[in-house]
Amino acid sequence: MPSVSWVSLPDGVRLYMEEYGDADAPLTVVLLHGWTLDARLWRRQFADLPPRLGTPVRLVAFDLRGHGNTTASPRNATTLFRLADDLAAVLAERVPAGRVVLVGHSMGGMTIMEYAHRHPDDFAARVAGVVLVATSAEGTLHTTYGVPAALARVIRRMEQAGLAVLARSGPWRPHRPVMPVLAPGLRFFGFGETADPEAVRLTADMIGSARLTAIGGFRPWLDLHNRVEALAAMRALPAAVLVGARDRLTPRECAETIARALPEAEHVVCPDAGHMLPLERPDEITDAIVRVCRQATGAAPKHTGVRARIGSVASRMGARRRARIRPQPRREP
């Protein structure tokens, strides 16, 4: 079972941490979740990575500021800049030595890019590999919500107006009780062709645990994010880029931009899957992390740039036979 700890930041925010493995392991995998989610996103990786990797490894995941069990963030600190600084603080306090593989989903992937931009010396010295999952280096440039362009523009305007109100609404979580009602919308925007109902419920529970000021405060930064040039810091590293073929939030064009900047990275397209790949395709995510970890430790040759596409009938059938994801009870700070 993971152990629980906290990291106190200079502005008073306390980050909720989950850790597994020996602190002296030669490699640490740090997992960063996406906007409105929390560390529960990575539960399958916590369970599956150590036995599948077969060598000592330490796993670290934390709830980003304003999310999950982490305490509320000041409104003026709900920025990608601050998330990058938080990641630097976590590494300095909880992983002060050794090499790390950074894994980021959606806004977590953007945080990794921002960390490479804001802390280039630390990034070069510490990071041994990266796994970027359903994320973008160009903000929401390619986001269509899976609907016609005219309707997408209407949705974007409504979303921006509503989330601007939430950003000023404080650290409360009054939306928790209504999240089950919103499950059909979460199912459409977050998942692909099929979705385990329990994965949808877990997603709703994670969103219900995010504070209003974080939901609204971080959203404009997703539009503004543009860190294509920061990807250059990852070019020599073992890397994997994964995207769902039916992702409506960070579609394949987002992954293709990253893949062009990282020509030797493994590029995995998961057919029929949407944005919530750690829940929809946990085995593929874990396998990609294992491959990057083995390359980072010299246990396997670095990927040579051949694109990998998960599209076989066997792969689809295997995804549908996976164990169901059962949400944990809501956790209170």
Coordinates of C-alpha atoms in Angstrom, one line a residue:
M1 CA 0.0 0.0 0.0
P2 CA 1.2 3.5 -0.7
S3 CA 2.3 5.6 2.2
V4 CA 0.9 9.1 2.7
S5 CA 2.9 12.3 3.3
W6 CA 2.6 16.0 2.8
V7 CA 4.8 18.7 1.3
S8 CA 4.4 22.3 2.6
L9 CA 4.9 25.0 0.0
P10 CA 6.1 28.6 0.7
D11 CA 2.6 30.1 0.1
G12 CA 1.0 27.8 2.7
V13 CA -0.4 25.1 0.3
R14 CA 0.1 21.5 1.6
L15 CA 0.4 18.9 -1.2
Y16 CA -1.0 15.5 -0.5
M17 CA 1.5 12.8 -1.5
E18 CA 1.2 9.0 -2.1
E19 CA 4.5 7.1 -2.2
Y20 CA 5.4 3.5 -2.8
G21 CA 8.7 1.7 -2.8
D22 CA 12.2 2.1 -1.3
A23 CA 13.4 5.7 -1.0
D24 CA 16.9 4.4 -2.0
A25 CA 15.6 2.9 -5.3
P26 CA 17.8 4.1 -8.2
L27 CA 14.8 5.4 -10.2
T28 CA 11.7 7.3 -9.1
V29 CA 8.6 7.6 -11.2
V30 CA 6.6 10.8 -10.5
L31 CA 3.0 10.8 -11.8
L32 CA 1.1 14.0 -12.4
H33 CA -2.6 14.0 -13.0
G34 CA -4.7 16.2 -15.1
W35 CA -7.0 19.2 -14.6
T36 CA -9.8 18.6 -12.0
L37 CA -8.5 15.1 -11.2
D38 CA -6.2 13.7 -8.5
A39 CA -3.7 11.0 -7.7
R40 CA -6.4 8.3 -7.8
L41 CA -6.0 8.5 -11.6
W42 CA -2.8 6.4 -11.2
R43 CA -4.1 3.6 -9.0
R44 CA -3.5 0.9 -11.7
Q45 CA 0.0 2.1 -12.2
F46 CA 0.7 1.9 -8.5
A47 CA -0.5 -1.6 -8.5
D48 CA 1.0 -2.8 -11.7
L49 CA 4.3 -1.0 -12.3
P50 CA 6.5 -2.6 -9.6
P51 CA 5.8 -6.2 -10.5
R52 CA 5.8 -5.5 -14.2
L53 CA 9.1 -3.6 -14.1
G54 CA 10.7 -6.3 -12.0
T55 CA 13.4 -4.0 -10.5
P56 CA 13.4 -1.7 -7.5
V57 CA 11.5 1.5 -8.3
R58 CA 9.9 4.2 -6.2
L59 CA 6.5 5.7 -7.2
V60 CA 5.4 9.2 -6.2
A61 CA 2.1 10.8 -7.0
F62 CA 0.5 13.9 -5.5
D63 CA -2.7 15.9 -5.8
L64 CA -2.0 19.2 -7.5
R65 CA -2.8 22.4 -5.7
G66 CA -6.5 22.9 -5.2
H67 CA -7.2 19.3 -6.2
G68 CA -8.1 16.2 -4.3
N69 CA -6.7 16.2 -0.7
T70 CA -4.3 19.0 -1.3
T71 CA -5.3 22.2 0.4
A72 CA -6.8 25.2 -1.4
S73 CA -4.6 27.4 -3.5
P74 CA -4.8 31.2 -3.6
R75 CA -6.6 32.4 -6.7
N76 CA -3.5 34.2 -8.0
A77 CA -1.5 31.0 -7.8
T78 CA -3.6 28.7 -10.0
T79 CA -1.2 28.9 -12.9
L80 CA 1.0 26.4 -14.8
F81 CA 4.0 28.4 -13.6
R82 CA 3.1 27.6 -10.0
L83 CA 2.5 23.9 -10.8
A84 CA 6.0 23.7 -12.3
D85 CA 7.5 25.3 -9.2
D86 CA 5.5 22.9 -7.1
L87 CA 7.0 19.9 -9.0
A88 CA 10.4 21.4 -8.4
A89 CA 9.7 21.6 -4.7
V90 CA 8.4 18.0 -4.5
L91 CA 11.6 16.7 -6.2
A92 CA 13.8 18.8 -3.9
E93 CA 12.1 17.6 -0.7
R94 CA 10.8 14.1 -1.5
V95 CA 13.3 12.9 -4.2
P96 CA 16.5 14.8 -3.4
A97 CA 18.8 12.3 -5.1
G98 CA 18.7 9.9 -8.1
R99 CA 17.1 10.0 -11.5
V100 CA 13.4 10.4 -12.2
V101 CA 11.0 9.5 -14.9
L102 CA 8.2 12.1 -15.2
V103 CA 4.7 10.9 -16.3
G104 CA 2.0 13.5 -17.0
H105 CA -1.6 13.2 -18.1
S106 CA -3.2 16.3 -19.7
M107 CA -2.4 19.3 -17.4
G108 CA 0.1 17.1 -15.7
G109 CA 2.0 16.8 -19.1
M110 CA 1.8 20.5 -19.5
T111 CA 3.3 20.9 -16.0
I112 CA 6.3 18.7 -17.1
M113 CA 6.8 21.0 -20.1
E114 CA 6.6 24.1 -17.9
Y115 CA 9.1 22.6 -15.5
A116 CA 11.5 22.0 -18.3
H117 CA 11.1 25.7 -19.3
R118 CA 11.3 27.2 -15.9
H119 CA 13.9 24.9 -14.3
P120 CA 16.1 23.8 -17.2
D121 CA 19.2 23.0 -15.1
D122 CA 17.2 20.9 -12.7
F123 CA 15.4 19.2 -15.5
A124 CA 18.6 18.3 -17.3
A125 CA 20.3 17.1 -14.1
R126 CA 17.4 15.0 -12.8
V127 CA 15.1 13.8 -15.5
A128 CA 15.9 10.4 -17.1
G129 CA 12.7 10.0 -19.2
V130 CA 9.3 11.3 -19.8
V131 CA 5.9 9.9 -20.6
L132 CA 3.3 12.3 -22.0
V133 CA -0.3 11.1 -21.9
A134 CA -3.2 12.8 -23.6
T135 CA -1.6 16.3 -23.4
S136 CA -0.7 19.3 -25.5
A137 CA 2.2 21.6 -26.1
E138 CA -0.1 24.1 -27.8
G139 CA -2.8 24.6 -25.3
T140 CA -6.3 24.0 -26.7
L141 CA -5.4 25.0 -30.2
H142 CA -6.7 21.7 -31.6
T143 CA -9.5 21.1 -29.2
T144 CA -12.9 20.6 -31.0
Y145 CA -14.8 18.8 -28.2
G146 CA -15.8 16.3 -30.9
V147 CA -18.5 18.6 -32.4
P148 CA -18.7 20.8 -35.4
A149 CA -16.5 24.0 -35.3
A150 CA -19.4 26.4 -34.9
L151 CA -20.8 24.5 -31.9
A152 CA -17.3 24.1 -30.5
R153 CA -16.9 27.9 -30.5
V154 CA -20.2 28.2 -28.5
I155 CA -19.1 25.6 -26.0
R156 CA -15.8 27.3 -25.5
R157 CA -17.4 30.7 -24.9
M158 CA -19.8 29.2 -22.4
E159 CA -17.1 27.3 -20.7
Q160 CA -14.8 30.3 -20.4
A161 CA -17.6 32.4 -18.9
G162 CA -18.7 29.8 -16.4
L163 CA -15.2 29.0 -15.3
A164 CA -14.4 32.7 -14.8
V165 CA -17.1 32.7 -12.2
L166 CA -15.8 29.5 -10.6
A167 CA -12.3 31.1 -10.3
R168 CA -13.8 33.7 -8.0
S169 CA -15.9 31.2 -6.0
G170 CA -13.4 30.2 -3.4
P171 CA -12.1 26.9 -2.1
W172 CA -15.5 25.2 -1.8
R173 CA -16.8 22.0 -3.4
P174 CA -20.6 22.4 -3.6
H175 CA -20.6 20.6 -7.0
R176 CA -19.9 17.2 -5.3
P177 CA -23.5 16.1 -4.9
V178 CA -24.4 16.9 -8.6
M179 CA -21.5 15.1 -10.2
P180 CA -23.4 11.8 -10.7
V181 CA -26.0 13.8 -12.7
L182 CA -23.2 15.1 -15.0
A183 CA -21.8 11.6 -15.7
P184 CA -23.2 11.4 -19.3
G185 CA -21.4 14.6 -20.2
L186 CA -18.2 13.3 -18.6
R187 CA -18.7 10.1 -20.5
F188 CA -18.9 11.9 -23.8
F189 CA -16.0 14.4 -23.3
G190 CA -13.7 12.2 -21.4
F191 CA -14.0 8.7 -22.8
G192 CA -13.9 6.9 -26.2
E193 CA -16.1 4.3 -27.8
T194 CA -16.6 2.3 -24.6
A195 CA -16.3 3.2 -20.9
D196 CA -16.4 1.2 -17.7
P197 CA -19.2 2.9 -15.7
E198 CA -17.0 2.6 -12.6
A199 CA -14.2 4.6 -14.3
V200 CA -16.8 7.3 -15.2
R201 CA -17.9 7.3 -11.5
L202 CA -14.3 7.6 -10.3
T203 CA -13.8 10.5 -12.7
A204 CA -16.9 12.2 -11.4
D205 CA -15.7 11.7 -7.8
M206 CA -12.3 13.2 -8.6
I207 CA -13.8 16.2 -10.2
G208 CA -16.1 16.6 -7.2
S209 CA -13.0 16.7 -5.0
A210 CA -11.5 19.6 -6.9
R211 CA -12.1 23.1 -5.4
L212 CA -14.0 25.7 -7.4
T213 CA -11.2 28.2 -7.5
A214 CA -8.8 25.5 -8.9
I215 CA -11.4 24.4 -11.6
G216 CA -11.9 27.9 -12.8
G217 CA -8.5 29.3 -12.1
F218 CA -6.4 26.8 -14.0
R219 CA -8.6 26.7 -17.1
P220 CA -7.4 29.9 -18.8
W221 CA -3.8 28.6 -18.6
L222 CA -4.7 25.5 -20.6
D223 CA -5.7 27.9 -23.4
L224 CA -2.5 30.0 -23.1
H225 CA 0.0 27.1 -22.8
N226 CA 2.5 27.0 -25.6
R227 CA 5.7 25.1 -24.8
V228 CA 6.7 23.4 -28.0
E229 CA 10.2 24.8 -27.7
A230 CA 10.5 23.3 -24.2
L231 CA 10.2 19.9 -25.7
A232 CA 13.8 20.3 -27.0
A233 CA 15.0 19.5 -23.4
M234 CA 13.4 16.0 -23.8
R235 CA 14.8 15.2 -27.3
A236 CA 17.7 13.1 -26.0
L237 CA 15.7 11.3 -23.3
P238 CA 13.7 8.1 -23.5
A239 CA 10.2 9.2 -24.1
A240 CA 6.7 8.0 -25.0
V241 CA 3.7 10.1 -26.3
L242 CA 0.3 8.5 -26.0
V243 CA -3.1 9.6 -27.2
G244 CA -6.6 8.2 -27.7
A245 CA -7.8 8.0 -31.2
R246 CA -11.2 9.4 -30.0
D247 CA -9.8 12.0 -27.6
R248 CA -12.1 15.1 -27.8
L249 CA -10.0 17.3 -25.6
T250 CA -6.4 16.7 -26.6
P251 CA -6.9 15.1 -30.0
R252 CA -4.3 13.3 -32.1
E253 CA -3.0 16.6 -33.6
C254 CA -1.7 17.5 -30.2
A255 CA 0.3 14.3 -29.9
E256 CA 1.5 14.7 -33.4
T257 CA 3.0 18.1 -32.6
I258 CA 4.8 16.6 -29.7
A259 CA 6.0 13.6 -31.7
R260 CA 7.4 15.9 -34.4
A261 CA 9.4 17.7 -31.7
L262 CA 10.5 14.4 -30.2
P263 CA 11.3 12.3 -33.3
E264 CA 12.8 9.4 -31.4
A265 CA 10.0 9.1 -28.9
E266 CA 7.6 6.2 -29.0
H267 CA 4.2 7.4 -30.3
V268 CA 1.3 5.3 -29.2
V269 CA -2.3 5.8 -30.6
C270 CA -4.9 3.9 -28.6
P271 CA -7.9 3.1 -30.9
D272 CA -11.4 3.7 -29.7
A273 CA -10.0 5.4 -26.5
G274 CA -10.6 9.0 -25.3
H275 CA -8.9 11.4 -23.0
M276 CA -8.9 9.3 -19.8
L277 CA -6.3 6.9 -20.9
P278 CA -5.0 5.9 -17.5
L279 CA -8.5 4.6 -16.7
E280 CA -9.4 3.4 -20.2
R281 CA -6.1 1.8 -21.2
P282 CA -4.1 1.3 -18.0
D283 CA -2.1 -1.6 -19.4
E284 CA -0.9 0.4 -22.4
I285 CA 0.1 3.3 -20.1
T286 CA 1.9 1.0 -17.7
D287 CA 3.7 -0.7 -20.5
A288 CA 4.9 2.6 -21.9
I289 CA 6.2 3.7 -18.5
V290 CA 8.0 0.3 -18.2
R291 CA 9.7 0.7 -21.5
V292 CA 10.8 4.3 -20.8
C293 CA 12.1 3.2 -17.3
R294 CA 14.1 0.3 -18.8
Q295 CA 15.6 2.6 -21.4
A296 CA 16.4 5.2 -18.8
T297 CA 18.3 2.6 -16.7
G298 CA 20.1 1.1 -19.6
A299 CA 18.1 -2.2 -19.4
A300 CA 16.8 -1.7 -22.9
P301 CA 18.0 0.2 -26.0
K302 CA 16.6 3.6 -26.5
H303 CA 13.6 3.7 -28.9
T304 CA 14.6 4.5 -32.5
G305 CA 11.7 6.6 -33.5
V306 CA 9.5 3.9 -35.1
R307 CA 5.9 4.8 -34.3
A308 CA 4.0 2.2 -32.3
R309 CA 0.2 1.9 -32.9
I310 CA -2.0 -0.2 -30.6
G311 CA -4.6 -1.3 -33.1
S312 CA -4.9 -5.0 -33.2
V313 CA -8.0 -7.0 -32.5
A314 CA -6.2 -8.7 -29.6
S315 CA -5.3 -5.4 -28.1
R316 CA -8.9 -4.2 -28.2
M317 CA -10.2 -7.5 -26.7
G318 CA -7.6 -7.3 -24.0
A319 CA -8.7 -3.8 -23.1
R320 CA -12.3 -4.9 -22.7
R321 CA -11.4 -7.9 -20.5
R322 CA -9.5 -5.8 -18.0
A323 CA -10.4 -5.7 -14.3
R324 CA -13.0 -3.0 -13.5
I325 CA -11.8 0.1 -11.7
R326 CA -13.5 0.5 -8.4
P327 CA -13.6 4.0 -7.0
Q328 CA -12.4 4.5 -3.4
P329 CA -14.6 6.4 -0.9
R330 CA -14.1 10.1 -1.0
R331 CA -11.1 11.2 0.9
E332 CA -11.2 14.2 3.2
P333 CA -8.2 16.4 4.1

